[in-house]
Amino acid sequence: MDEGVERAAGSLSLLALEGIPEVLPGMPLAPLITAALKRHSYTPADGDVLLVCQKIVSKSENRFVELASVQVSARAQELAVICGKDPRLVEIVLRESADVVRCAPRVLIVRHRLGYVMANAGVDQSNIPESQSRVLLLPADPDASAAALREALSRTLGAAPAVVITDTFGRPWRQGVCGTAIGASGIVALLDRRGEKDRFGRELQVTQVAIADGIAAAATLLMGEGAEGHPVILARGLPRAWKRDTARAADLLRPLAEDLFR
Amino acid sequence: MDEGVERAAGSLSLLALEGIPEVLPGMPLAPLITAALKRHSYTPADGDVLLVCQKIVSKSENRFVELASVQVSARAQELAVICGKDPRLVEIVLRESADVVRCAPRVLIVRHRLGYVMANAGVDQSNIPESQSRVLLLPADPDASAAALREALSRTLGAAPAVVITDTFGRPWRQGVCGTAIGASGIVALLDRRGEKDRFGRELQVTQVAIADGIAAAATLLMGEGAEGHPVILARGLPRAWKRDTARAADLLRPLAEDLFR
């Protein structure tokens, strides 16, 4: 492997795009993001990545569910008693999930049918209008959403930055949420460094690096969770060698057979 | 809470410092980092954070252990057979640990006596000279190391940037390692947002944000694991409101009583 090609960048900048409006159901994101980029006098360059908050992707894809429409199953009712959450919310979480990992007071951690282990299957009531009556699901296929957004941006911008769709996840053993990549297109999500050597010629012990998660973690700090609302971050300066047309955030999921907690 | 004070930054830049030499045992870091910063024409500003790779802190603190000096216990011998690692390395890992979380072929995950759940207790053989005969432990007290380095830098620079000591951790459920904060001084490690509201006046569901881990995750992408070797990253542009004199990376450890996997 050519170490020169795979070497890390010397600098990286992250910029929160101003002026992304409230996204309404069905509203395409590419024109909104293109307009915001143009206000920042953006010219595409190799190594650019747009980090896009899951919430605006879900809104654009109209992934809202009305709570009043939900028929609550016996299983959801049972879990709702344990975790103390709205039984209709628990029903929606179960429909999104392959597995319940943990249900305890105030805690409902599941394996989402897309493979992420996360609280409430990512079903969200914050930063959405009319949150008393409806909730917002994750995008149906975040890797496909990232690829479609990148494709649409390449038409409006001439060249396509990579796209990473981010969410914030709680983590075992550590406090606080951290930004995580749930969709990616155009950038390697998981970098395989097998065969590379350290500065003293010893084979690297760490061979796989979660590139997309690392960028997502920093970008979500700029997005903020509260009133500030910057759902799109432009990251610049990543190595050109991390460009991958076929990469997907799903590569970051540990295969079930290697899961130490099953 | 004043949301204006706690709002996220609009931009963030990360720069890999050039010219940090190989750190020898006992060599203080502050003069090396000060010299590198001066070569980059650095002037201290609020919101600056230095991300420092654990490895150079450990080298500076001479945390080397000679493999030849190690007496292997029966317990280490037994685990070494299971995980297929050098029994002397396993013995050193056990001495650094409070608990073995998982031992399987090629896997030895422990709870370090400082509280981190991690592979091999962070005991490392890469990027150290003479790695056939010795290994490198984590710093004895990374929060104290961060505070001491910040104090020393404040003397040489006039004003002290915050300091975060980073390591790369594997994670349950997800592939690839991600940068993590193991020591911090001068910046909030875990930001408590309880009481803040979203853009529609609803209480935030996410109330604690792992700030130091988010910055560490991006910074380690620039450090690289291999031949490139940039052990110190300067991050600029973080909100002034995230400055905390009393914050520690230990705040990021989930209390044992809340650990879902015990």
Short mmCIF file of C-alpha atoms in Angstrom, two decimals:
data_model
loop_
_atom_site.label_atom_id
_atom_site.label_comp_id
_atom_site.label_asym_id
_atom_site.label_seq_id
_atom_site.Cartn_x
_atom_site.Cartn_y
_atom_site.Cartn_z
CA MET A 1 0.00 0.00 0.00
CA ASP A 2 1.22 3.48 -0.83
CA GLU A 3 1.53 5.18 2.56
CA GLY A 4 1.85 8.57 0.91
CA VAL A 5 -1.58 8.18 -0.62
CA GLU A 6 -3.23 7.10 2.63
CA ARG A 7 -1.60 9.70 4.91
CA ALA A 8 -3.84 11.89 7.01
CA ALA A 9 -4.54 15.52 6.20
CA GLY A 10 -2.47 18.24 7.87
CA SER A 11 -5.49 20.40 8.53
CA LEU A 12 -9.23 20.19 8.58
CA SER A 13 -11.85 22.92 8.80
CA LEU A 14 -15.51 22.67 9.67
CA LEU A 15 -18.03 25.39 8.87
CA ALA A 16 -21.69 25.52 9.92
CA LEU A 17 -23.75 26.65 6.92
CA GLU A 18 -26.03 29.58 7.66
CA GLY A 19 -29.56 30.02 6.45
CA ILE A 20 -30.89 26.47 6.03
CA PRO A 21 -34.65 27.00 6.58
CA GLU A 22 -37.04 24.70 8.46
CA VAL A 23 -37.39 21.67 6.17
CA LEU A 24 -40.98 20.71 5.35
CA PRO A 25 -42.13 17.22 4.31
CA GLY A 26 -41.24 16.54 0.69
CA MET A 27 -38.91 19.53 0.37
CA PRO A 28 -35.74 18.43 -1.49
CA LEU A 29 -32.50 19.20 0.35
CA ALA A 30 -30.13 19.74 -2.58
CA PRO A 31 -31.52 23.19 -3.56
CA LEU A 32 -31.48 24.39 0.08
CA ILE A 33 -27.91 23.22 0.61
CA THR A 34 -26.77 24.57 -2.77
CA ALA A 35 -28.22 28.00 -1.95
CA ALA A 36 -26.53 28.00 1.47
CA LEU A 37 -23.19 26.96 -0.06
CA LYS A 38 -23.47 29.73 -2.65
CA ARG A 39 -24.07 32.31 0.10
CA HIS A 40 -20.75 31.08 1.56
CA SER A 41 -19.13 31.56 -1.92
CA TYR A 42 -18.41 27.85 -2.08
CA THR A 43 -16.30 26.28 -4.83
CA PRO A 44 -16.13 22.46 -4.77
CA ALA A 45 -12.76 20.87 -4.03
CA ASP A 46 -11.43 17.36 -3.47
CA GLY A 47 -11.66 16.36 0.18
CA ASP A 48 -14.90 18.28 0.85
CA VAL A 49 -17.57 16.53 2.90
CA LEU A 50 -21.05 17.76 3.78
CA LEU A 51 -22.24 16.51 7.14
CA VAL A 52 -26.04 16.53 7.18
CA CYS A 53 -28.12 16.11 10.33
CA GLN A 54 -30.42 13.06 10.11
CA LYS A 55 -33.37 15.14 11.19
CA ILE A 56 -33.59 17.26 8.04
CA VAL A 57 -33.15 14.18 5.83
CA SER A 58 -36.06 12.51 7.64
CA LYS A 59 -38.21 15.64 7.35
CA SER A 60 -37.43 15.92 3.63
CA GLU A 61 -38.44 12.25 3.21
CA ASN A 62 -41.60 12.87 5.27
CA ARG A 63 -40.77 10.22 7.85
CA PHE A 64 -43.33 11.63 10.28
CA VAL A 65 -45.73 9.28 12.06
CA GLU A 66 -48.89 10.61 13.72
CA LEU A 67 -49.16 9.22 17.24
CA ALA A 68 -52.97 9.11 16.93
CA SER A 69 -52.67 6.64 14.03
CA VAL A 70 -50.81 4.02 16.08
CA GLN A 71 -52.39 0.73 17.23
CA VAL A 72 -50.49 -0.36 20.35
CA SER A 73 -49.58 -4.08 20.56
CA ALA A 74 -49.51 -6.07 23.80
CA ARG A 75 -45.71 -6.27 23.61
CA ALA A 76 -45.38 -2.47 23.29
CA GLN A 77 -47.79 -1.98 26.20
CA GLU A 78 -45.69 -4.31 28.33
CA LEU A 79 -42.39 -2.58 27.50
CA ALA A 80 -43.96 0.87 27.96
CA VAL A 81 -44.78 -0.04 31.57
CA ILE A 82 -41.14 -0.98 32.18
CA CYS A 83 -39.50 2.02 30.52
CA GLY A 84 -42.22 4.55 31.41
CA LYS A 85 -42.55 5.86 27.84
CA ASP A 86 -45.67 6.59 25.77
CA PRO A 87 -46.99 3.15 24.58
CA ARG A 88 -47.61 4.59 21.09
CA LEU A 89 -43.95 5.71 20.91
CA VAL A 90 -42.82 2.26 22.08
CA GLU A 91 -44.98 0.65 19.38
CA ILE A 92 -43.34 2.82 16.72
CA VAL A 93 -39.89 1.99 18.13
CA LEU A 94 -40.66 -1.75 17.95
CA ARG A 95 -41.81 -1.48 14.32
CA GLU A 96 -38.45 0.15 13.51
CA SER A 97 -36.44 -2.49 15.37
CA ALA A 98 -35.09 -5.99 14.85
CA ASP A 99 -34.36 -6.59 18.53
CA VAL A 100 -34.78 -5.04 21.98
CA VAL A 101 -31.31 -4.81 23.55
CA ARG A 102 -32.33 -3.27 26.86
CA CYS A 103 -35.56 -2.04 28.44
CA ALA A 104 -35.32 -0.45 31.88
CA PRO A 105 -36.81 2.62 33.58
CA ARG A 106 -36.33 5.56 31.14
CA VAL A 107 -34.20 3.36 28.85
CA LEU A 108 -35.23 1.58 25.64
CA ILE A 109 -32.25 0.50 23.56
CA VAL A 110 -32.90 -1.50 20.41
CA ARG A 111 -31.15 -2.83 17.37
CA HIS A 112 -32.70 -0.80 14.56
CA ARG A 113 -33.69 -2.92 11.56
CA LEU A 114 -30.82 -1.18 9.69
CA GLY A 115 -28.38 -2.52 12.30
CA TYR A 116 -27.65 0.46 14.56
CA VAL A 117 -27.88 -0.22 18.28
CA MET A 118 -29.44 2.95 19.65
CA ALA A 119 -31.93 4.49 22.06
CA ASN A 120 -35.58 4.57 20.88
CA ALA A 121 -34.63 3.38 17.36
CA GLY A 122 -33.72 7.00 16.64
CA VAL A 123 -37.40 7.99 16.82
CA ASP A 124 -37.30 11.64 17.76
CA GLN A 125 -39.60 14.29 19.16
CA SER A 126 -37.18 17.21 19.51
CA ASN A 127 -36.82 20.04 17.01
CA ILE A 128 -39.96 19.07 15.10
CA PRO A 129 -43.10 21.18 14.88
CA GLU A 130 -46.23 19.69 16.52
CA SER A 131 -44.14 17.28 18.59
CA GLN A 132 -47.08 16.52 20.89
CA SER A 133 -48.89 14.70 18.09
CA ARG A 134 -46.19 13.19 15.87
CA VAL A 135 -42.69 11.76 15.84
CA LEU A 136 -39.94 11.51 13.25
CA LEU A 137 -38.32 8.24 12.14
CA LEU A 138 -34.81 7.77 10.75
CA PRO A 139 -34.52 7.90 6.95
CA ALA A 140 -35.67 4.61 5.38
CA ASP A 141 -32.18 3.92 3.99
CA PRO A 142 -29.64 6.57 5.06
CA ASP A 143 -26.86 5.30 2.76
CA ALA A 144 -29.25 5.60 -0.18
CA SER A 145 -30.32 9.07 1.05
CA ALA A 146 -26.66 10.15 1.17
CA ALA A 147 -26.01 8.80 -2.33
CA ALA A 148 -29.12 10.50 -3.73
CA LEU A 149 -28.23 13.83 -2.12
CA ARG A 150 -24.68 13.61 -3.45
CA GLU A 151 -26.01 12.85 -6.92
CA ALA A 152 -28.42 15.81 -6.78
CA LEU A 153 -25.68 18.15 -5.51
CA SER A 154 -23.34 17.08 -8.30
CA ARG A 155 -25.97 18.35 -10.76
CA THR A 156 -26.42 21.75 -9.05
CA LEU A 157 -22.77 22.30 -8.06
CA GLY A 158 -20.97 20.68 -10.98
CA ALA A 159 -18.88 18.53 -8.64
CA ALA A 160 -20.15 16.56 -5.68
CA PRO A 161 -18.72 16.80 -2.18
CA ALA A 162 -19.01 13.58 -0.20
CA VAL A 163 -22.10 13.35 2.03
CA VAL A 164 -22.31 11.95 5.57
CA ILE A 165 -25.65 11.76 7.38
CA THR A 166 -25.15 12.13 11.13
CA ASP A 167 -27.05 11.26 14.26
CA THR A 168 -26.03 11.41 17.92
CA PHE A 169 -25.70 8.13 19.80
CA GLY A 170 -25.32 7.23 23.44
CA ARG A 171 -22.54 4.74 24.12
CA PRO A 172 -21.86 1.84 26.46
CA TRP A 173 -19.42 2.64 29.28
CA ARG A 174 -19.14 6.34 28.46
CA GLN A 175 -21.36 9.29 29.35
CA GLY A 176 -22.78 11.75 26.86
CA VAL A 177 -23.83 11.41 23.26
CA CYS A 178 -21.40 11.55 20.38
CA GLY A 179 -22.02 12.22 16.69
CA THR A 180 -22.07 9.11 14.51
CA ALA A 181 -22.38 8.42 10.77
CA ILE A 182 -25.57 6.61 9.74
CA GLY A 183 -25.31 7.29 6.00
CA ALA A 184 -22.37 8.03 3.73
CA SER A 185 -21.55 8.48 0.07
CA GLY A 186 -18.29 9.43 -1.58
CA ILE A 187 -16.03 9.01 1.46
CA VAL A 188 -14.59 5.90 3.04
CA ALA A 189 -16.59 5.14 6.21
CA LEU A 190 -14.24 2.47 7.54
CA LEU A 191 -10.59 2.76 6.50
CA ASP A 192 -8.68 -0.49 6.35
CA ARG A 193 -5.01 0.00 7.20
CA ARG A 194 -3.95 -3.64 7.26
CA GLY A 195 -0.44 -4.06 5.98
CA GLU A 196 0.67 -0.55 6.94
CA LYS A 197 3.62 -0.17 9.30
CA ASP A 198 4.42 2.21 12.15
CA ARG A 199 7.40 4.57 12.22
CA PHE A 200 9.62 1.76 13.48
CA GLY A 201 8.55 -0.77 10.85
CA ARG A 202 6.17 -2.71 13.12
CA GLU A 203 2.79 -3.76 11.67
CA LEU A 204 0.03 -1.46 12.96
CA GLN A 205 -2.05 -2.90 15.79
CA VAL A 206 -5.00 -0.69 14.92
CA THR A 207 -6.05 -1.64 11.43
CA GLN A 208 -9.52 -0.22 10.92
CA VAL A 209 -10.38 3.42 11.52
CA ALA A 210 -13.94 4.77 11.70
CA ILE A 211 -13.30 7.79 9.46
CA ALA A 212 -16.93 8.84 8.94
CA ASP A 213 -17.70 8.59 12.67
CA GLY A 214 -14.68 10.74 13.50
CA ILE A 215 -15.82 13.55 11.23
CA ALA A 216 -19.44 13.18 12.34
CA ALA A 217 -18.41 13.46 15.99
CA ALA A 218 -16.80 16.87 15.46
CA ALA A 219 -19.47 18.15 13.08
CA THR A 220 -22.34 17.46 15.48
CA LEU A 221 -20.62 19.72 18.05
CA LEU A 222 -21.20 22.58 15.60
CA MET A 223 -24.76 21.55 14.78
CA GLY A 224 -25.92 21.92 18.37
CA GLU A 225 -29.02 20.23 19.76
CA GLY A 226 -30.93 23.28 20.85
CA ALA A 227 -32.10 26.61 19.53
CA GLU A 228 -29.07 27.29 17.34
CA GLY A 229 -29.87 24.72 14.64
CA HIS A 230 -27.10 24.33 12.10
CA PRO A 231 -28.08 21.09 10.36
CA VAL A 232 -25.39 21.14 7.65
CA ILE A 233 -21.63 21.38 8.21
CA LEU A 234 -19.01 21.67 5.46
CA ALA A 235 -15.75 19.88 6.29
CA ARG A 236 -12.76 20.67 4.12
CA GLY A 237 -9.25 19.30 3.86
CA LEU A 238 -9.75 15.56 4.18
CA PRO A 239 -7.27 13.48 2.20
CA ARG A 240 -8.24 12.94 -1.42
CA ALA A 241 -7.36 9.26 -0.88
CA TRP A 242 -10.39 8.87 1.42
CA LYS A 243 -12.72 9.42 -1.50
CA ARG A 244 -14.69 6.22 -2.23
CA ASP A 245 -17.63 6.00 -4.58
CA THR A 246 -18.80 2.69 -3.16
CA ALA A 247 -18.38 3.32 0.58
CA ARG A 248 -21.40 3.11 2.89
CA ALA A 249 -21.93 3.93 6.57
CA ALA A 250 -23.34 0.40 6.91
CA ASP A 251 -19.69 -0.73 6.74
CA LEU A 252 -19.35 0.68 10.28
CA LEU A 253 -21.81 -1.85 11.71
CA ARG A 254 -20.17 -4.74 13.51
CA PRO A 255 -21.45 -8.07 12.15
CA LEU A 256 -23.79 -9.75 14.64
CA ALA A 257 -21.49 -12.78 14.87
CA GLU A 258 -18.72 -10.50 16.24
CA ASP A 259 -20.97 -8.74 18.75
CA LEU A 260 -19.49 -9.33 22.20
CA PHE A 261 -22.80 -8.59 23.95
CA ARG A 262 -25.13 -11.12 22.38
CA MET B 1 -29.49 28.93 31.21
CA ASP B 2 -28.27 31.50 28.73
CA GLU B 3 -28.55 29.75 25.37
CA GLY B 4 -26.45 32.41 23.70
CA VAL B 5 -23.54 31.58 25.96
CA GLU B 6 -23.82 27.81 25.40
CA ARG B 7 -24.37 27.91 21.64
CA ALA B 8 -22.03 25.97 19.43
CA ALA B 9 -19.30 27.58 17.37
CA GLY B 10 -19.94 28.41 13.73
CA SER B 11 -16.60 27.07 12.63
CA LEU B 12 -13.80 24.93 13.90
CA SER B 13 -10.33 24.33 12.51
CA LEU B 14 -7.85 21.60 13.28
CA LEU B 15 -4.16 21.84 12.45
CA ALA B 16 -1.54 19.10 12.83
CA LEU B 17 1.60 20.64 14.36
CA GLU B 18 4.75 19.94 12.40
CA GLY B 19 8.14 19.07 13.83
CA ILE B 20 7.36 17.35 17.13
CA PRO B 21 10.43 15.09 17.53
CA GLU B 22 10.47 11.52 18.88
CA VAL B 23 9.81 11.93 22.61
CA LEU B 24 12.34 10.23 24.87
CA PRO B 25 11.66 9.08 28.46
CA GLY B 26 11.66 12.04 30.84
CA MET B 27 11.56 14.67 28.09
CA PRO B 28 9.04 17.38 29.07
CA LEU B 29 6.37 18.06 26.42
CA ALA B 30 5.68 21.75 27.03
CA PRO B 31 8.94 23.01 25.45
CA LEU B 32 8.49 20.74 22.39
CA ILE B 33 4.88 21.86 21.88
CA THR B 34 5.74 25.51 22.52
CA ALA B 35 8.50 25.37 19.90
CA ALA B 36 6.14 23.73 17.38
CA LEU B 37 3.43 26.33 18.06
CA LYS B 38 5.94 29.13 17.58
CA ARG B 39 6.96 27.70 14.22
CA HIS B 40 3.27 27.96 13.29
CA SER B 41 3.31 31.65 14.48
CA TYR B 42 0.76 30.78 17.15
CA THR B 43 -0.93 33.42 19.32
CA PRO B 44 -3.15 32.04 22.10
CA ALA B 45 -6.89 32.74 21.85
CA ASP B 46 -10.01 31.74 23.75
CA GLY B 47 -11.46 28.47 22.44
CA ASP B 48 -8.08 26.93 21.57
CA VAL B 49 -7.54 23.29 22.48
CA LEU B 50 -4.42 21.18 22.08
CA LEU B 51 -5.17 17.54 21.40
CA VAL B 52 -2.20 15.44 22.49
CA CYS B 53 -1.74 11.78 21.59
CA GLN B 54 -1.53 9.57 24.69
CA LYS B 55 1.59 7.93 23.37
CA ILE B 56 3.85 10.97 23.68
CA VAL B 57 2.51 11.71 27.17
CA SER B 58 3.33 8.15 28.22
CA LYS B 59 6.79 8.36 26.68
CA SER B 60 7.46 11.67 28.42
CA GLU B 61 6.38 10.09 31.73
CA ASN B 62 8.58 7.04 31.01
CA ARG B 63 5.72 4.57 31.24
CA PHE B 64 7.77 1.86 29.52
CA VAL B 65 7.85 -1.65 30.96
CA GLU B 66 10.55 -4.12 29.94
CA LEU B 67 8.95 -7.43 28.99
CA ALA B 68 11.99 -9.30 30.41
CA SER B 69 11.28 -7.89 33.87
CA VAL B 70 7.77 -9.38 34.10
CA GLN B 71 6.87 -12.34 36.37
CA VAL B 72 3.85 -14.06 34.79
CA SER B 73 1.06 -15.09 37.20
CA ALA B 74 -1.05 -18.24 36.78
CA ARG B 75 -4.09 -16.11 35.88
CA ALA B 76 -2.16 -14.28 33.12
CA GLN B 77 -0.90 -17.60 31.78
CA GLU B 78 -4.45 -18.94 31.64
CA LEU B 79 -5.85 -15.87 29.83
CA ALA B 80 -2.88 -15.79 27.43
CA VAL B 81 -3.80 -19.28 26.25
CA ILE B 82 -7.36 -18.11 25.50
CA CYS B 83 -6.51 -14.84 23.72
CA GLY B 84 -3.27 -16.06 22.12
CA LYS B 85 -1.22 -13.08 23.33
CA ASP B 86 2.24 -12.95 24.92
CA PRO B 87 1.75 -14.05 28.59
CA ARG B 88 4.05 -11.22 29.74
CA LEU B 89 1.86 -8.68 27.92
CA VAL B 90 -1.26 -10.22 29.49
CA GLU B 91 0.36 -9.96 32.94
CA ILE B 92 1.06 -6.25 32.37
CA VAL B 93 -2.52 -5.74 31.14
CA LEU B 94 -3.90 -7.41 34.27
CA ARG B 95 -1.76 -5.20 36.53
CA GLU B 96 -3.26 -2.14 34.79
CA SER B 97 -6.84 -3.42 35.10
CA ALA B 98 -9.65 -3.61 37.64
CA ASP B 99 -11.63 -6.22 35.71
CA VAL B 100 -11.50 -8.47 32.63
CA VAL B 101 -14.57 -7.68 30.50
CA ARG B 102 -13.90 -10.14 27.69
CA CYS B 103 -11.20 -12.64 26.82
CA ALA B 104 -11.52 -14.51 23.52
CA PRO B 105 -9.19 -15.48 20.66
CA ARG B 106 -7.23 -12.29 19.75
CA VAL B 107 -9.42 -10.20 22.10
CA LEU B 108 -8.62 -9.00 25.63
CA ILE B 109 -10.94 -6.23 26.78
CA VAL B 110 -10.59 -4.95 30.34
CA ARG B 111 -11.76 -2.20 32.59
CA HIS B 112 -8.60 -0.17 33.18
CA ARG B 113 -8.08 0.78 36.83
CA LEU B 114 -8.81 4.38 35.74
CA GLY B 115 -12.26 3.25 34.51
CA TYR B 116 -11.88 3.04 30.71
CA VAL B 117 -13.18 -0.15 29.11
CA MET B 118 -10.64 -0.86 26.40
CA ALA B 119 -8.56 -3.44 24.56
CA ASN B 120 -5.32 -4.52 26.28
CA ALA B 121 -5.67 -1.79 28.94
CA GLY B 122 -4.18 0.60 26.39
CA VAL B 123 -0.82 -1.19 26.64
CA ASP B 124 0.82 -0.49 23.33
CA GLN B 125 3.65 -1.80 21.19
CA SER B 126 3.25 0.35 18.08
CA ASN B 127 5.26 3.47 17.31
CA ILE B 128 7.74 2.84 20.10
CA PRO B 129 11.42 2.07 19.57
CA GLU B 130 12.58 -1.43 20.69
CA SER B 131 9.00 -2.74 20.64
CA GLN B 132 10.21 -6.34 20.74
CA SER B 133 11.47 -5.89 24.29
CA ARG B 134 9.18 -3.32 25.90
CA VAL B 135 5.67 -1.91 25.96
CA LEU B 136 4.16 1.46 26.85
CA LEU B 137 1.43 1.95 29.49
CA LEU B 138 -1.14 4.73 29.59
CA PRO B 139 -0.16 7.80 31.64
CA ALA B 140 -0.60 7.13 35.39
CA ASP B 141 -3.28 9.84 35.68
CA PRO B 142 -4.16 11.39 32.29
CA ASP B 143 -6.35 14.16 33.78
CA ALA B 144 -3.42 15.18 35.98
CA SER B 145 -1.07 14.97 32.97
CA ALA B 146 -3.39 17.27 31.01
CA ALA B 147 -3.58 19.76 33.88
CA ALA B 148 0.21 19.74 34.36
CA LEU B 149 0.84 20.24 30.64
CA ARG B 150 -1.67 23.12 30.53
CA GLU B 151 0.01 24.71 33.54
CA ALA B 152 3.46 24.38 31.94
CA LEU B 153 2.21 25.79 28.62
CA SER B 154 0.62 28.76 30.37
CA ARG B 155 4.10 29.64 31.65
CA THR B 156 5.80 29.37 28.24
CA LEU B 157 2.95 30.84 26.14
CA GLY B 158 1.54 33.42 28.55
CA ALA B 159 -1.98 32.01 28.14
CA ALA B 160 -2.94 28.35 28.27
CA PRO B 161 -4.97 26.57 25.60
CA ALA B 162 -7.11 23.74 26.94
CA VAL B 163 -5.47 20.29 26.74
CA VAL B 164 -7.13 17.00 25.78
CA ILE B 165 -5.15 13.74 25.85
CA THR B 166 -6.47 11.33 23.22
CA ASP B 167 -6.41 7.62 22.60
CA THR B 168 -8.20 5.48 20.02
CA PHE B 169 -10.81 3.03 21.30
CA GLY B 170 -12.69 0.16 19.72
CA ARG B 171 -16.43 0.25 20.37
CA PRO B 172 -19.24 -2.21 20.98
CA TRP B 173 -21.55 -2.71 17.98
CA ARG B 174 -19.51 -0.57 15.60
CA GLN B 175 -16.43 -1.36 13.51
CA GLY B 176 -13.24 0.65 13.54
CA VAL B 177 -11.52 2.67 16.22
CA CYS B 178 -12.50 6.21 17.09
CA GLY B 179 -10.54 8.89 18.95
CA THR B 180 -11.53 9.35 22.59
CA ALA B 181 -10.55 11.75 25.38
CA ILE B 182 -8.72 10.10 28.30
CA GLY B 183 -7.45 13.31 29.91
CA ALA B 184 -8.67 16.89 29.82
CA SER B 185 -7.96 20.26 31.39
CA GLY B 186 -9.53 23.63 30.68
CA ILE B 187 -12.44 22.43 28.53
CA VAL B 188 -15.72 20.85 29.52
CA ALA B 189 -15.52 17.11 28.81
CA LEU B 190 -19.23 16.39 29.34
CA LEU B 191 -21.60 19.28 28.63
CA ASP B 192 -24.85 19.23 30.59
CA ARG B 193 -27.69 20.78 28.60
CA ARG B 194 -30.53 19.96 31.01
CA GLY B 195 -33.12 22.71 31.01
CA GLU B 196 -32.34 23.86 27.47
CA LYS B 197 -35.15 23.83 24.94
CA ASP B 198 -35.33 23.00 21.24
CA ARG B 199 -36.40 25.44 18.52
CA PHE B 200 -40.05 24.67 19.23
CA GLY B 201 -39.81 25.14 22.99
CA ARG B 202 -39.66 21.42 23.84
CA GLU B 203 -37.13 20.23 26.46
CA LEU B 204 -34.09 18.64 24.82
CA GLN B 205 -34.12 14.83 24.86
CA VAL B 206 -30.35 14.72 24.59
CA THR B 207 -29.02 16.40 27.69
CA GLN B 208 -25.38 15.43 27.96
CA VAL B 209 -22.91 15.86 25.12
CA ALA B 210 -19.44 14.29 25.08
CA ILE B 211 -17.62 17.44 23.92
CA ALA B 212 -14.06 16.24 24.54
CA ASP B 213 -14.71 12.92 22.76
CA GLY B 214 -16.15 14.76 19.74
CA ILE B 215 -13.04 16.88 19.30
CA ALA B 216 -10.74 13.93 20.01
CA ALA B 217 -12.50 11.85 17.34
CA ALA B 218 -11.73 14.38 14.61
CA ALA B 219 -8.23 15.18 15.85
CA THR B 220 -7.07 11.57 15.81
CA LEU B 221 -7.96 11.42 12.08
CA LEU B 222 -5.21 14.00 11.56
CA MET B 223 -2.73 12.30 13.88
CA GLY B 224 -2.65 9.09 11.84
CA GLU B 225 -1.54 5.75 13.22
CA GLY B 226 1.25 5.01 10.84
CA ALA B 227 4.33 6.60 9.40
CA GLU B 228 3.00 10.14 9.33
CA GLY B 229 3.03 10.77 13.07
CA HIS B 230 1.42 14.08 14.04
CA PRO B 231 0.95 13.63 17.79
CA VAL B 232 -0.31 17.16 18.56
CA ILE B 233 -3.31 18.88 16.93
CA LEU B 234 -4.37 22.48 17.54
CA ALA B 235 -8.16 22.97 17.44
CA ARG B 236 -9.42 26.55 17.21
CA GLY B 237 -12.85 28.14 17.35
CA LEU B 238 -14.58 26.23 20.13
CA PRO B 239 -17.08 28.30 22.13
CA ARG B 240 -15.54 30.29 24.94
CA ALA B 241 -18.40 29.00 27.11
CA TRP B 242 -16.93 25.49 26.95
CA LYS B 243 -13.91 26.62 28.97
CA ARG B 244 -13.89 24.89 32.37
CA ASP B 245 -11.01 24.98 34.82
CA THR B 246 -12.31 22.04 36.82
CA ALA B 247 -13.42 19.68 34.02
CA ARG B 248 -11.86 16.23 33.73
CA ALA B 249 -12.09 13.48 31.10
CA ALA B 250 -13.00 11.14 33.97
CA ASP B 251 -16.44 12.84 33.84
CA LEU B 252 -17.00 10.88 30.61
CA LEU B 253 -16.87 7.53 32.39
CA ARG B 254 -20.27 5.99 33.01
CA PRO B 255 -20.66 5.08 36.71
CA LEU B 256 -20.48 1.31 37.21
CA ALA B 257 -24.01 1.25 38.67
CA GLU B 258 -25.33 2.57 35.32
CA ASP B 259 -23.35 0.11 33.21
CA LEU B 260 -25.87 -1.92 31.18
CA PHE B 261 -23.40 -4.75 30.59
CA ARG B 262 -22.49 -5.76 34.12
#
